[in-house]
């Protein structure tokens, strides 16, 4: 079961990767013992998705396969891929906002630790927004995330420039190169302002709500609702508000008594 937006987004990229190799997904029997199947001409690939580390063993199925599938694997007529998707939850908007506020308070007497705390909150907001992109960046470093969001016009050029500079400052502080930087309360405030903007953006709100939808509905890995299929492209400013409205409706219906 998929219970987090991070795992769902990674699953969508896995499907894209098979399609880019010429494979197309086909329907499977829910009792087959696999989560997905892909076909290209005479080649067949069966896929099992594991969401907990103890279940994961590379190319070793963790439960019984249907006899027909097991036979095709034994006869080298098909391939089995066993993939792991971590069920990691995103840091909430509320938690990020609390850390931003703490950094502002701390900055008057201790600007350097305040800057590090604020940057950590900024990073959480940045990565939440990055999980809206399709496909996900191949290099999932902080620098790649900042550039990807800039390229998709999800952060402004002025914020991009400051975040690039802030990343360099953070690295100097984190690695003990204190003489290279001089942090002031104003530096913390400037970073906190950007973090607040990112954390409260419509894209950020949309991703958080989709994460909640998945955690409540426990979407099977071999299928997804029509609503989820509609959001496999980038969640950007053009229609994030629509996603928020629909996700809020789903959550409200889930919370209502039957």
mmCIF file of C-alpha atoms in Angstrom:
data_model
loop_
_atom_site.group_PDB
_atom_site.id
_atom_site.type_symbol
_atom_site.label_atom_id
_atom_site.label_comp_id
_atom_site.label_asym_id
_atom_site.label_seq_id
_atom_site.Cartn_x
_atom_site.Cartn_y
_atom_site.Cartn_z
ATOM 1 C CA UNK A 1 0.000 0.000 0.000
ATOM 2 C CA UNK A 2 1.134 3.538 -0.753
ATOM 3 C CA UNK A 3 0.585 5.777 2.259
ATOM 4 C CA UNK A 4 2.777 8.788 1.490
ATOM 5 C CA UNK A 5 3.148 11.292 -1.312
ATOM 6 C CA UNK A 6 6.913 10.676 -1.534
ATOM 7 C CA UNK A 7 6.385 6.969 -2.236
ATOM 8 C CA UNK A 8 3.580 7.711 -4.703
ATOM 9 C CA UNK A 9 5.733 10.182 -6.626
ATOM 10 C CA UNK A 10 8.572 7.680 -6.794
ATOM 11 C CA UNK A 11 6.143 5.027 -8.034
ATOM 12 C CA UNK A 12 5.014 7.320 -10.840
ATOM 13 C CA UNK A 13 8.627 7.835 -11.887
ATOM 14 C CA UNK A 14 9.181 4.066 -11.866
ATOM 15 C CA UNK A 15 6.256 3.682 -14.271
ATOM 16 C CA UNK A 16 7.701 6.434 -16.464
ATOM 17 C CA UNK A 17 11.069 4.668 -16.530
ATOM 18 C CA UNK A 18 9.510 1.437 -17.793
ATOM 19 C CA UNK A 19 7.569 3.363 -20.412
ATOM 20 C CA UNK A 20 10.707 5.169 -21.549
ATOM 21 C CA UNK A 21 12.209 1.714 -22.211
ATOM 22 C CA UNK A 22 9.263 0.855 -24.414
ATOM 23 C CA UNK A 23 7.238 -1.107 -21.845
ATOM 24 C CA UNK A 24 3.528 -0.517 -21.263
ATOM 25 C CA UNK A 25 1.609 -1.446 -18.102
ATOM 26 C CA UNK A 26 -1.003 -4.196 -18.366
ATOM 27 C CA UNK A 27 -3.772 -5.250 -16.022
ATOM 28 C CA UNK A 28 -2.983 -7.951 -13.489
ATOM 29 C CA UNK A 29 -4.983 -10.222 -11.233
ATOM 30 C CA UNK A 30 -4.934 -8.746 -7.697
ATOM 31 C CA UNK A 31 -4.170 -12.262 -6.370
ATOM 32 C CA UNK A 32 -1.194 -12.763 -8.693
ATOM 33 C CA UNK A 33 1.414 -11.880 -6.062
ATOM 34 C CA UNK A 34 2.808 -8.956 -8.049
ATOM 35 C CA UNK A 35 1.906 -5.272 -7.966
ATOM 36 C CA UNK A 36 2.408 -4.388 -11.617
ATOM 37 C CA UNK A 37 3.272 -5.904 -14.990
ATOM 38 C CA UNK A 38 4.815 -4.346 -18.081
ATOM 39 C CA UNK A 39 5.017 -5.718 -21.617
ATOM 40 C CA UNK A 40 7.186 -4.822 -24.624
ATOM 41 C CA UNK A 41 6.730 -7.051 -27.668
ATOM 42 C CA UNK A 42 7.629 -10.514 -26.276
ATOM 43 C CA UNK A 43 9.252 -9.238 -23.075
ATOM 44 C CA UNK A 44 7.382 -9.267 -19.768
ATOM 45 C CA UNK A 45 8.430 -7.660 -16.491
ATOM 46 C CA UNK A 46 6.610 -8.304 -13.214
ATOM 47 C CA UNK A 47 7.106 -5.828 -10.377
ATOM 48 C CA UNK A 48 6.715 -6.194 -6.628
ATOM 49 C CA UNK A 49 6.738 -3.003 -4.536
ATOM 50 C CA UNK A 50 7.951 -3.146 -0.926
ATOM 51 C CA UNK A 51 7.264 -0.265 1.443
ATOM 52 C CA UNK A 52 9.092 -1.614 4.489
ATOM 53 C CA UNK A 53 12.810 -2.406 4.542
ATOM 54 C CA UNK A 54 12.462 -5.868 6.171
ATOM 55 C CA UNK A 55 10.295 -6.939 3.222
ATOM 56 C CA UNK A 56 12.881 -5.871 0.678
ATOM 57 C CA UNK A 57 15.311 -8.330 -0.856
ATOM 58 C CA UNK A 58 16.613 -7.524 -4.323
ATOM 59 C CA UNK A 59 14.755 -9.609 -6.909
ATOM 60 C CA UNK A 60 13.479 -12.025 -4.257
ATOM 61 C CA UNK A 61 9.683 -12.196 -3.934
ATOM 62 C CA UNK A 62 8.499 -11.983 -0.327
ATOM 63 C CA UNK A 63 5.270 -13.934 -0.818
ATOM 64 C CA UNK A 64 3.855 -16.594 -3.100
ATOM 65 C CA UNK A 65 3.404 -15.865 -6.768
ATOM 66 C CA UNK A 66 0.542 -17.192 -8.865
ATOM 67 C CA UNK A 67 1.543 -20.509 -10.506
ATOM 68 C CA UNK A 68 1.411 -19.058 -14.018
ATOM 69 C CA UNK A 69 3.726 -16.172 -13.081
ATOM 70 C CA UNK A 70 6.089 -18.427 -11.151
ATOM 71 C CA UNK A 71 6.295 -20.769 -14.142
ATOM 72 C CA UNK A 72 7.068 -17.941 -16.559
ATOM 73 C CA UNK A 73 9.907 -16.798 -14.277
ATOM 74 C CA UNK A 74 11.300 -20.310 -13.908
ATOM 75 C CA UNK A 75 11.259 -20.743 -17.696
ATOM 76 C CA UNK A 76 12.995 -17.364 -18.215
ATOM 77 C CA UNK A 77 9.922 -16.114 -20.056
ATOM 78 C CA UNK A 78 9.628 -13.072 -17.784
ATOM 79 C CA UNK A 79 11.655 -10.964 -15.360
ATOM 80 C CA UNK A 80 10.832 -10.054 -11.769
ATOM 81 C CA UNK A 81 11.842 -6.640 -10.384
ATOM 82 C CA UNK A 82 11.508 -6.094 -6.623
ATOM 83 C CA UNK A 83 11.561 -2.390 -5.742
ATOM 84 C CA UNK A 84 11.563 -0.538 -2.426
ATOM 85 C CA UNK A 85 9.599 2.669 -1.869
ATOM 86 C CA UNK A 86 10.173 4.267 1.551
ATOM 87 C CA UNK A 87 7.026 5.433 3.311
ATOM 88 C CA UNK A 88 8.631 8.699 4.418
ATOM 89 C CA UNK A 89 6.336 11.488 5.532
ATOM 90 C CA UNK A 90 6.948 15.102 4.613
ATOM 91 C CA UNK A 91 7.669 17.640 7.339
ATOM 92 C CA UNK A 92 4.370 19.445 7.915
ATOM 93 C CA UNK A 93 3.752 23.074 7.035
ATOM 94 C CA UNK A 94 2.893 23.712 10.699
ATOM 95 C CA UNK A 95 6.175 22.227 11.947
ATOM 96 C CA UNK A 96 8.236 24.186 9.421
ATOM 97 C CA UNK A 97 6.441 27.392 10.388
ATOM 98 C CA UNK A 98 7.209 26.750 14.079
ATOM 99 C CA UNK A 99 10.940 26.344 13.350
ATOM 100 C CA UNK A 100 10.971 29.529 11.277
ATOM 101 C CA UNK A 101 9.430 31.406 14.204
ATOM 102 C CA UNK A 102 11.978 29.915 16.614
ATOM 103 C CA UNK A 103 14.829 31.017 14.371
ATOM 104 C CA UNK A 104 13.521 34.600 14.351
ATOM 105 C CA UNK A 105 13.444 34.652 18.164
ATOM 106 C CA UNK A 106 16.900 33.101 18.416
ATOM 107 C CA UNK A 107 18.471 35.484 15.891
ATOM 108 C CA UNK A 108 18.642 38.506 18.207
ATOM 109 C CA UNK A 109 21.231 36.893 20.442
ATOM 110 C CA UNK A 110 22.529 33.920 18.451
ATOM 111 C CA UNK A 111 22.340 34.666 14.726
ATOM 112 C CA UNK A 112 24.559 31.783 13.601
ATOM 113 C CA UNK A 113 22.575 28.901 15.158
ATOM 114 C CA UNK A 114 19.400 30.778 14.209
ATOM 115 C CA UNK A 115 20.535 30.807 10.578
ATOM 116 C CA UNK A 116 21.207 27.055 10.631
ATOM 117 C CA UNK A 117 17.789 26.346 12.156
ATOM 118 C CA UNK A 118 16.082 28.611 9.645
ATOM 119 C CA UNK A 119 17.955 27.017 6.768
ATOM 120 C CA UNK A 120 16.850 23.551 7.946
ATOM 121 C CA UNK A 121 13.237 24.760 7.903
ATOM 122 C CA UNK A 122 13.787 26.286 4.457
ATOM 123 C CA UNK A 123 15.208 22.997 3.200
ATOM 124 C CA UNK A 124 12.136 21.095 4.426
ATOM 125 C CA UNK A 125 9.866 23.524 2.571
ATOM 126 C CA UNK A 126 12.011 23.313 -0.570
ATOM 127 C CA UNK A 127 11.983 19.526 -0.672
ATOM 128 C CA UNK A 128 8.216 19.401 -0.115
ATOM 129 C CA UNK A 129 7.803 21.616 -3.176
ATOM 130 C CA UNK A 130 10.316 19.536 -5.146
ATOM 131 C CA UNK A 131 8.115 16.471 -4.694
ATOM 132 C CA UNK A 132 5.540 18.254 -6.860
ATOM 133 C CA UNK A 133 7.759 17.973 -9.941
ATOM 134 C CA UNK A 134 7.355 15.340 -12.612
ATOM 135 C CA UNK A 135 9.677 13.696 -13.162
ATOM 136 C CA UNK A 136 11.609 14.112 -9.951
ATOM 137 C CA UNK A 137 15.126 15.566 -10.327
ATOM 138 C CA UNK A 138 17.661 12.838 -11.005
ATOM 139 C CA UNK A 139 20.074 14.460 -8.568
ATOM 140 C CA UNK A 140 18.053 15.022 -5.412
ATOM 141 C CA UNK A 141 20.584 17.281 -3.694
ATOM 142 C CA UNK A 142 19.571 20.621 -2.213
ATOM 143 C CA UNK A 143 21.284 22.501 -5.037
ATOM 144 C CA UNK A 144 19.439 20.441 -7.650
ATOM 145 C CA UNK A 145 16.151 21.097 -5.851
ATOM 146 C CA UNK A 146 16.726 24.863 -5.852
ATOM 147 C CA UNK A 147 17.585 24.888 -9.566
ATOM 148 C CA UNK A 148 14.649 22.599 -10.451
ATOM 149 C CA UNK A 149 12.157 24.833 -8.649
ATOM 150 C CA UNK A 150 13.639 27.907 -10.350
ATOM 151 C CA UNK A 151 13.418 26.225 -13.762
ATOM 152 C CA UNK A 152 9.735 25.406 -13.141
ATOM 153 C CA UNK A 153 9.116 29.008 -12.032
ATOM 154 C CA UNK A 154 8.076 27.895 -8.546
ATOM 155 C CA UNK A 155 10.540 30.272 -6.901
ATOM 156 C CA UNK A 156 11.392 33.804 -7.945
ATOM 157 C CA UNK A 157 14.795 34.751 -9.368
ATOM 158 C CA UNK A 158 15.581 37.005 -6.389
ATOM 159 C CA UNK A 159 14.773 34.170 -3.962
ATOM 160 C CA UNK A 160 16.803 31.743 -6.072
ATOM 161 C CA UNK A 161 19.833 34.037 -5.821
ATOM 162 C CA UNK A 162 19.488 34.411 -2.046
ATOM 163 C CA UNK A 163 18.937 30.677 -1.503
ATOM 164 C CA UNK A 164 22.078 29.883 -3.492
ATOM 165 C CA UNK A 165 24.044 32.292 -1.303
ATOM 166 C CA UNK A 166 22.370 30.987 1.870
ATOM 167 C CA UNK A 167 23.325 27.420 0.940
ATOM 168 C CA UNK A 168 26.979 28.445 0.756
ATOM 169 C CA UNK A 169 26.727 30.207 4.140
ATOM 170 C CA UNK A 170 25.076 27.166 5.686
ATOM 171 C CA UNK A 171 27.883 24.892 4.420
ATOM 172 C CA UNK A 172 30.544 27.183 5.924
ATOM 173 C CA UNK A 173 28.814 27.190 9.311
ATOM 174 C CA UNK A 174 28.041 23.466 9.301
ATOM 175 C CA UNK A 175 31.672 22.585 8.517
ATOM 176 C CA UNK A 176 33.230 24.924 11.068
ATOM 177 C CA UNK A 177 34.526 27.558 8.664
ATOM 178 C CA UNK A 178 33.224 30.348 10.884
ATOM 179 C CA UNK A 179 35.729 32.996 9.754
ATOM 180 C CA UNK A 180 34.325 32.840 6.219
ATOM 181 C CA UNK A 181 30.937 34.286 7.143
ATOM 182 C CA UNK A 182 29.419 36.947 9.337
ATOM 183 C CA UNK A 183 25.749 36.398 10.107
ATOM 184 C CA UNK A 184 23.439 39.173 11.283
ATOM 185 C CA UNK A 185 19.846 39.225 12.469
ATOM 186 C CA UNK A 186 18.938 40.715 9.088
ATOM 187 C CA UNK A 187 20.362 37.660 7.315
ATOM 188 C CA UNK A 188 18.156 35.374 9.374
ATOM 189 C CA UNK A 189 15.108 37.565 8.775
ATOM 190 C CA UNK A 190 15.697 37.577 5.019
ATOM 191 C CA UNK A 191 15.960 33.777 4.932
ATOM 192 C CA UNK A 192 12.944 33.398 7.229
ATOM 193 C CA UNK A 193 10.869 35.578 4.903
ATOM 194 C CA UNK A 194 11.713 33.358 1.922
ATOM 195 C CA UNK A 195 11.081 30.188 3.941
ATOM 196 C CA UNK A 196 7.684 31.509 5.019
ATOM 197 C CA UNK A 197 6.784 32.269 1.408
ATOM 198 C CA UNK A 198 7.821 28.794 0.225
ATOM 199 C CA UNK A 199 6.166 27.034 3.138
ATOM 200 C CA UNK A 200 2.830 28.740 2.534
ATOM 201 C CA UNK A 201 2.781 28.572 -1.266
ATOM 202 C CA UNK A 202 -0.134 26.916 -3.036
ATOM 203 C CA UNK A 203 2.233 24.248 -4.361
ATOM 204 C CA UNK A 204 3.390 23.453 -0.836
ATOM 205 C CA UNK A 205 -0.187 23.289 0.427
ATOM 206 C CA UNK A 206 -1.214 21.016 -2.442
ATOM 207 C CA UNK A 207 1.581 18.538 -1.756
ATOM 208 C CA UNK A 208 0.797 18.409 1.968
ATOM 209 C CA UNK A 209 -2.879 17.741 1.311
ATOM 210 C CA UNK A 210 -2.081 15.007 -1.219
ATOM 211 C CA UNK A 211 0.224 13.410 1.355
ATOM 212 C CA UNK A 212 -2.695 13.394 3.802
ATOM 213 C CA UNK A 213 -5.070 11.949 1.211
ATOM 214 C CA UNK A 214 -2.703 9.050 0.554
ATOM 215 C CA UNK A 215 -2.099 8.415 4.257
ATOM 216 C CA UNK A 216 -5.849 8.138 4.814
ATOM 217 C CA UNK A 217 -6.883 6.210 1.708
ATOM 218 C CA UNK A 218 -3.923 3.771 1.639
ATOM 219 C CA UNK A 219 -3.828 3.659 -2.166
ATOM 220 C CA UNK A 220 -2.918 0.217 -3.599
ATOM 221 C CA UNK A 221 0.314 0.341 -5.612
ATOM 222 C CA UNK A 222 -1.295 -1.338 -8.609
ATOM 223 C CA UNK A 223 -4.005 1.275 -9.076
ATOM 224 C CA UNK A 224 -4.799 4.891 -8.391
ATOM 225 C CA UNK A 225 -7.878 7.038 -8.569
ATOM 226 C CA UNK A 226 -8.694 9.167 -11.600
ATOM 227 C CA UNK A 227 -7.974 12.199 -9.460
ATOM 228 C CA UNK A 228 -4.413 10.999 -8.766
ATOM 229 C CA UNK A 229 -3.864 10.196 -12.431
ATOM 230 C CA UNK A 230 -4.675 13.800 -13.295
ATOM 231 C CA UNK A 231 -1.815 15.181 -11.199
ATOM 232 C CA UNK A 232 1.136 13.272 -12.624
ATOM 233 C CA UNK A 233 2.379 16.421 -14.293
ATOM 234 C CA UNK A 234 3.860 19.309 -12.360
ATOM 235 C CA UNK A 235 1.821 20.789 -9.537
ATOM 236 C CA UNK A 236 2.403 24.422 -10.366
ATOM 237 C CA UNK A 237 0.673 27.739 -9.788
ATOM 238 C CA UNK A 238 -1.629 27.206 -12.761
ATOM 239 C CA UNK A 239 -3.820 24.634 -11.063
ATOM 240 C CA UNK A 240 -2.516 23.966 -7.547
ATOM 241 C CA UNK A 241 -5.578 25.722 -6.109
ATOM 242 C CA UNK A 242 -7.819 23.224 -7.898
ATOM 243 C CA UNK A 243 -5.852 20.346 -6.394
ATOM 244 C CA UNK A 244 -6.182 21.901 -2.935
ATOM 245 C CA UNK A 245 -9.946 22.174 -3.384
ATOM 246 C CA UNK A 246 -10.312 18.563 -4.560
ATOM 247 C CA UNK A 247 -7.949 17.129 -1.919
ATOM 248 C CA UNK A 248 -9.758 19.061 0.812
ATOM 249 C CA UNK A 249 -13.051 17.612 -0.410
ATOM 250 C CA UNK A 250 -11.642 14.064 -0.296
ATOM 251 C CA UNK A 251 -10.324 14.571 3.247
ATOM 252 C CA UNK A 252 -13.644 16.062 4.362
ATOM 253 C CA UNK A 253 -15.539 13.063 2.927
ATOM 254 C CA UNK A 254 -13.150 10.635 4.611
ATOM 255 C CA UNK A 255 -13.721 12.374 7.924
ATOM 256 C CA UNK A 256 -17.517 12.296 7.576
ATOM 257 C CA UNK A 257 -19.408 9.386 9.139
ATOM 258 C CA UNK A 258 -20.695 6.855 6.670
#
